[in-house]
Amino acid sequence: MSLHSTSRSSALRRGLVALATAATLLAGGLVVAPSAQATPLVDTSERAGTVVTTRMQAKGSIIRGNVETDELHPAYVTYWVNLDWTGGELQAFDGVVTLQRAGARQVRTFPLTLDADGDRSRRIKLPGTITPGSYRVGIEFTATVERRDGRLVEHTVDVNNARTVPVRRTSMIEASISNPTATDGRTSRIRGKLLVLGIADDGDLTWDPMQSGTVRLSYDPDGPWEDRAREVFVRDLTVSGAHGTFFTRVAARDRWWKLTYAGNAQFADSVLWLPQGDHSGCGC
């Protein structure tokens, strides 16, 4: 049986006022997936001896669904914002987080409030029809800092293209190996196909063949449960044809063959392990 992979604080400034700007999420084409982004320096605003520094981080969740029930699982985008200020005390803050699909004009906004340390993290559930691609996560706000001499200094930050988050649908590898119990070096044939979650306009979910791509074949002595021995690269397999198939021959040996699809901007990565040999007592 084959096996798929699963897997500064700042002190509270007196008079901090967090004003959230109301925003409406418009359905249609916005579901985000994921890979985490390293914390970037989004913006540094310097005015009249005061400095406001903004950092932002974002990631999303893989778009998944149940093909049997046509149930599309919720997808989210998660963001982390950190605001720091020097040269005075923060007296007011009014901001939003922005989301925009690359190539689209529409920018969706979400209210942003800060806690006592100038931080905020939030997970936003995103409804609508899934449109794979890249989404830009940004931030817009005004912040008022009061200097020691009583002067109020306003900082305006508008960074709509701070982070690019990939929107990717889940993929799946299906494969089988001939002579699954053999370990004597005889020729074994690995046949498989690469599938991706399809979402029709009426909400029907299907596993659709991916008609191009590459699947990496490796030999993995430990299989999916341990990592003591390094897997050995064998070859890359080309996915082609209307059914998204791939094929290769290997010399039969004991333990595990590992098939890996690395993914791309639209489709998430996928891993499948094919056992060879007698694994009846391994507890798997």
Short mmCIF file of C-alpha atoms in Angstrom, two decimals:
data_model
loop_
_atom_site.label_atom_id
_atom_site.label_comp_id
_atom_site.label_asym_id
_atom_site.label_seq_id
_atom_site.Cartn_x
_atom_site.Cartn_y
_atom_site.Cartn_z
CA MET A 1 0.00 0.00 0.00
CA SER A 2 1.31 3.43 -0.88
CA LEU A 3 1.40 6.15 1.75
CA HIS A 4 0.87 9.90 1.40
CA SER A 5 2.62 12.47 3.63
CA THR A 6 0.42 14.35 6.09
CA SER A 7 2.34 17.13 8.10
CA ARG A 8 10.05 43.63 21.61
CA SER A 9 7.98 44.20 23.16
CA SER A 10 7.50 47.98 23.76
CA ALA A 11 5.93 49.33 26.93
CA LEU A 12 2.37 50.54 26.64
CA ARG A 13 2.42 54.14 25.41
CA ARG A 14 0.02 56.40 27.26
CA GLY A 15 -3.10 57.26 25.33
CA LEU A 16 -2.80 54.46 22.71
CA VAL A 17 -5.98 54.52 20.69
CA ALA A 18 -6.58 51.70 18.23
CA LEU A 19 -9.14 52.74 15.67
CA ALA A 20 -10.28 50.00 13.28
CA THR A 21 -11.39 50.95 9.80
CA ALA A 22 -14.49 49.00 8.80
CA ALA A 23 -14.12 46.91 5.68
CA THR A 24 -16.27 44.49 3.69
CA LEU A 25 -14.85 41.28 2.28
CA LEU A 26 -16.20 40.78 -1.23
CA ALA A 27 -16.55 37.19 -2.29
CA GLY A 28 -15.05 35.99 -5.53
CA GLY A 29 -11.66 34.61 -6.23
CA LEU A 30 -9.84 35.02 -2.93
CA VAL A 31 -8.53 31.97 -1.17
CA VAL A 32 -4.98 31.85 0.03
CA ALA A 33 -2.54 29.06 0.58
CA PRO A 34 0.49 28.75 1.82
CA SER A 35 4.04 28.98 2.62
CA ALA A 36 5.42 31.05 5.47
CA GLN A 37 7.28 34.25 4.70
CA ALA A 38 10.33 35.46 6.61
CA THR A 39 9.63 38.56 8.68
CA PRO A 40 10.37 41.52 6.41
CA LEU A 41 11.03 45.14 7.19
CA VAL A 42 7.95 46.63 5.57
CA ASP A 43 8.46 50.33 6.21
CA THR A 44 10.38 52.88 8.27
CA SER A 45 8.84 56.35 8.50
CA GLU A 46 10.99 59.16 9.94
CA ARG A 47 9.54 62.61 10.64
CA ALA A 48 10.56 65.46 12.93
CA GLY A 49 12.68 63.35 15.22
CA THR A 50 10.17 60.47 15.48
CA VAL A 51 10.39 57.07 13.84
CA VAL A 52 7.64 54.50 13.21
CA THR A 53 8.88 51.07 12.12
CA THR A 54 6.50 48.46 10.68
CA ARG A 55 7.19 44.76 10.19
CA MET A 56 4.80 42.26 8.60
CA GLN A 57 4.71 38.50 8.10
CA ALA A 58 2.08 36.44 6.26
CA LYS A 59 1.20 32.91 5.21
CA GLY A 60 -1.82 30.96 4.11
CA SER A 61 -3.39 27.50 4.13
CA ILE A 62 -3.55 24.92 1.36
CA ILE A 63 -6.89 24.76 -0.45
CA ARG A 64 -8.40 21.37 0.31
CA GLY A 65 -11.74 19.69 -0.22
CA ASN A 66 -13.67 16.42 -0.01
CA VAL A 67 -14.33 15.15 -3.51
CA GLU A 68 -16.88 12.62 -2.26
CA THR A 69 -19.11 15.24 -0.60
CA ASP A 70 -18.13 18.30 -2.67
CA GLU A 71 -17.19 20.03 0.58
CA LEU A 72 -14.59 22.77 0.12
CA HIS A 73 -12.64 23.20 3.35
CA PRO A 74 -12.13 26.72 4.74
CA ALA A 75 -8.99 28.52 3.62
CA TYR A 76 -7.26 31.27 5.56
CA VAL A 77 -4.62 33.93 5.37
CA THR A 78 -2.74 34.65 8.58
CA TYR A 79 -0.79 37.84 9.15
CA TRP A 80 1.49 39.18 11.88
CA VAL A 81 2.09 42.92 12.27
CA ASN A 82 4.59 44.55 14.61
CA LEU A 83 4.70 48.32 15.09
CA ASP A 84 7.47 50.13 16.99
CA TRP A 85 7.98 53.85 17.57
CA THR A 86 10.69 56.09 19.00
CA GLY A 87 11.00 59.81 19.75
CA GLY A 88 7.69 60.09 21.59
CA GLU A 89 4.46 58.38 22.63
CA LEU A 90 1.95 56.84 20.24
CA GLN A 91 -1.33 58.72 20.61
CA ALA A 92 -3.45 57.36 17.73
CA PHE A 93 -3.46 54.56 15.16
CA ASP A 94 -5.89 53.93 12.28
CA GLY A 95 -5.12 51.13 9.83
CA VAL A 96 -6.08 48.21 7.61
CA VAL A 97 -4.43 45.13 6.16
CA THR A 98 -4.79 44.86 2.38
CA LEU A 99 -5.06 41.84 0.07
CA GLN A 100 -4.78 41.98 -3.72
CA ARG A 101 -4.44 39.24 -6.28
CA ALA A 102 -1.51 39.85 -8.59
CA GLY A 103 -2.79 41.28 -11.85
CA ALA A 104 -6.15 42.35 -10.41
CA ARG A 105 -7.26 45.90 -9.62
CA GLN A 106 -9.45 45.19 -6.62
CA VAL A 107 -7.88 45.60 -3.18
CA ARG A 108 -9.71 44.10 -0.22
CA THR A 109 -9.17 45.63 3.22
CA PHE A 110 -9.44 44.20 6.73
CA PRO A 111 -9.55 46.21 9.97
CA LEU A 112 -6.29 46.34 11.89
CA THR A 113 -6.00 47.01 15.62
CA LEU A 114 -2.90 46.74 17.78
CA ASP A 115 -2.36 45.39 21.26
CA ALA A 116 -0.43 47.16 23.99
CA ASP A 117 2.92 46.15 22.52
CA GLY A 118 2.11 47.29 18.99
CA ASP A 119 1.50 43.75 17.77
CA ARG A 120 -1.36 41.98 16.05
CA SER A 121 -1.81 38.53 14.58
CA ARG A 122 -5.01 37.33 12.99
CA ARG A 123 -6.38 34.55 10.83
CA ILE A 124 -8.88 35.65 8.20
CA LYS A 125 -11.30 33.14 6.70
CA LEU A 126 -11.67 33.77 3.01
CA PRO A 127 -14.85 32.76 1.17
CA GLY A 128 -15.45 32.85 -2.55
CA THR A 129 -14.42 31.00 -5.69
CA ILE A 130 -10.83 29.85 -5.64
CA THR A 131 -8.48 31.54 -8.07
CA PRO A 132 -4.94 30.17 -7.86
CA GLY A 133 -2.09 32.64 -8.21
CA SER A 134 -0.18 35.10 -6.04
CA TYR A 135 -1.70 37.54 -3.56
CA ARG A 136 -0.05 40.63 -2.15
CA VAL A 137 -0.45 41.30 1.55
CA GLY A 138 0.11 44.89 2.62
CA ILE A 139 -0.71 47.47 5.26
CA GLU A 140 -2.06 51.03 5.29
CA PHE A 141 -2.28 53.23 8.38
CA THR A 142 -1.75 56.62 9.98
CA ALA A 143 -0.02 56.83 13.35
CA THR A 144 0.30 59.96 15.50
CA VAL A 145 3.31 60.27 17.80
CA GLU A 146 3.51 62.96 20.48
CA ARG A 147 7.00 64.28 21.09
CA ARG A 148 8.23 65.31 24.54
CA ASP A 149 7.67 68.98 23.65
CA GLY A 150 3.99 68.23 22.96
CA ARG A 151 4.16 68.43 19.17
CA LEU A 152 2.03 65.84 17.34
CA VAL A 153 3.74 64.15 14.37
CA GLU A 154 1.65 62.10 11.93
CA HIS A 155 3.14 59.17 10.01
CA THR A 156 1.41 57.69 6.96
CA VAL A 157 2.36 54.21 5.78
CA ASP A 158 0.99 52.70 2.57
CA VAL A 159 2.67 49.44 1.54
CA ASN A 160 0.25 47.43 -0.61
CA ASN A 161 2.83 45.03 -2.03
CA ALA A 162 4.69 44.08 1.12
CA ARG A 163 4.41 40.29 0.92
CA THR A 164 3.47 37.94 -1.91
CA VAL A 165 1.61 34.84 -0.70
CA PRO A 166 0.98 31.93 -3.09
CA VAL A 167 -2.56 30.62 -3.55
CA ARG A 168 -2.29 26.92 -4.28
CA ARG A 169 -4.69 24.01 -4.55
CA THR A 170 -3.81 20.64 -3.08
CA SER A 171 -2.27 17.99 -5.33
CA MET A 172 -2.04 14.21 -5.02
CA ILE A 173 0.18 11.48 -6.44
CA GLU A 174 -1.31 8.08 -7.20
CA ALA A 175 1.12 5.28 -8.05
CA SER A 176 1.76 1.56 -7.87
CA ILE A 177 4.78 -0.71 -8.25
CA SER A 178 4.94 -4.15 -9.83
CA ASN A 179 6.60 -6.95 -7.85
CA PRO A 180 5.86 -5.12 -4.57
CA THR A 181 7.41 -7.84 -2.36
CA ALA A 182 10.52 -8.48 -4.46
CA THR A 183 13.98 -7.40 -3.22
CA ASP A 184 16.23 -9.36 -5.59
CA GLY A 185 17.00 -6.66 -8.18
CA ARG A 186 14.47 -7.79 -10.75
CA THR A 187 12.89 -5.09 -12.90
CA SER A 188 9.93 -3.37 -11.27
CA ARG A 189 7.66 -0.90 -13.01
CA ILE A 190 6.39 2.22 -11.26
CA ARG A 191 3.30 3.71 -12.84
CA GLY A 192 1.44 6.72 -11.56
CA LYS A 193 -0.43 9.92 -12.17
CA LEU A 194 -0.35 13.44 -10.76
CA LEU A 195 -3.72 14.91 -9.79
CA VAL A 196 -4.89 18.32 -8.60
CA LEU A 197 -8.10 19.38 -6.86
CA GLY A 198 -10.53 20.74 -9.43
CA ILE A 199 -13.31 23.14 -8.47
CA ALA A 200 -16.15 23.67 -10.95
CA ASP A 201 -18.23 26.83 -11.14
CA ASP A 202 -21.17 24.98 -9.57
CA GLY A 203 -19.03 23.84 -6.61
CA ASP A 204 -18.36 20.26 -7.74
CA LEU A 205 -14.96 18.97 -6.63
CA THR A 206 -12.91 16.52 -8.69
CA TRP A 207 -9.39 15.14 -8.90
CA ASP A 208 -8.16 16.38 -12.28
CA PRO A 209 -5.02 15.11 -14.03
CA MET A 210 -2.13 17.55 -14.28
CA GLN A 211 -0.95 17.30 -17.86
CA SER A 212 2.61 18.50 -17.26
CA GLY A 213 5.11 18.62 -14.44
CA THR A 214 7.92 16.62 -12.85
CA VAL A 215 7.88 13.99 -10.09
CA ARG A 216 11.13 13.27 -8.26
CA LEU A 217 11.88 9.60 -7.59
CA SER A 218 14.12 8.71 -4.62
CA TYR A 219 15.01 5.59 -2.66
CA ASP A 220 14.30 6.10 1.05
CA PRO A 221 15.60 3.39 3.43
CA ASP A 222 13.67 4.80 6.43
CA GLY A 223 10.33 5.50 4.85
CA PRO A 224 7.92 8.13 6.18
CA TRP A 225 8.41 7.47 9.91
CA GLU A 226 12.15 7.87 10.47
CA ASP A 227 14.97 10.05 9.16
CA ARG A 228 18.16 8.23 10.07
CA ALA A 229 19.38 7.56 6.55
CA ARG A 230 19.48 10.09 3.73
CA GLU A 231 17.22 9.39 0.80
CA VAL A 232 18.99 8.71 -2.52
CA PHE A 233 17.88 10.55 -5.64
CA VAL A 234 17.13 8.21 -8.54
CA ARG A 235 15.69 10.29 -11.37
CA ASP A 236 13.09 12.87 -12.37
CA LEU A 237 9.92 11.55 -14.00
CA THR A 238 8.07 13.63 -16.57
CA VAL A 239 4.30 13.93 -16.22
CA SER A 240 2.56 14.07 -19.58
CA GLY A 241 -0.56 13.17 -21.50
CA ALA A 242 -4.25 13.79 -20.96
CA HIS A 243 -4.26 11.56 -17.87
CA GLY A 244 -1.22 13.15 -16.20
CA THR A 245 0.73 9.91 -16.09
CA PHE A 246 4.37 9.00 -15.48
CA PHE A 247 6.29 5.71 -15.75
CA THR A 248 9.71 4.28 -14.97
CA ARG A 249 11.58 1.04 -14.26
CA VAL A 250 13.70 0.32 -11.17
CA ALA A 251 15.63 -2.63 -9.80
CA ALA A 252 13.65 -4.19 -6.94
CA ARG A 253 15.07 -3.58 -3.45
CA ASP A 254 13.85 -3.56 0.12
CA ARG A 255 12.23 -0.58 1.88
CA TRP A 256 10.70 2.53 0.26
CA TRP A 257 10.47 4.44 -2.98
CA LYS A 258 9.59 8.11 -2.51
CA LEU A 259 7.74 10.18 -5.12
CA THR A 260 7.77 13.96 -4.66
CA TYR A 261 6.00 16.70 -6.55
CA ALA A 262 7.56 20.05 -5.60
CA GLY A 263 4.54 22.16 -6.54
CA ASN A 264 4.45 25.53 -8.26
CA ALA A 265 2.70 28.89 -7.95
CA GLN A 266 -0.75 27.31 -8.35
CA PHE A 267 -0.50 23.79 -6.94
CA ALA A 268 0.81 22.60 -3.56
CA ASP A 269 3.53 19.99 -3.16
CA SER A 270 2.75 16.31 -2.63
CA VAL A 271 4.63 13.20 -1.46
CA LEU A 272 3.88 9.49 -1.83
CA TRP A 273 5.86 6.51 -0.47
CA LEU A 274 5.72 3.12 -2.22
CA PRO A 275 6.87 0.17 -0.09
CA GLN A 276 8.81 -2.74 -1.60
CA GLY A 277 9.65 -5.92 0.23
CA ASP A 278 7.94 -7.60 3.18
CA HIS A 279 6.68 -4.86 5.49
CA SER A 280 4.05 -6.90 7.29
CA GLY A 281 5.73 -6.53 10.68
CA CYS A 282 6.79 -2.90 10.51
CA GLY A 283 3.64 -1.52 12.14
CA CYS A 284 2.79 0.65 9.17
#
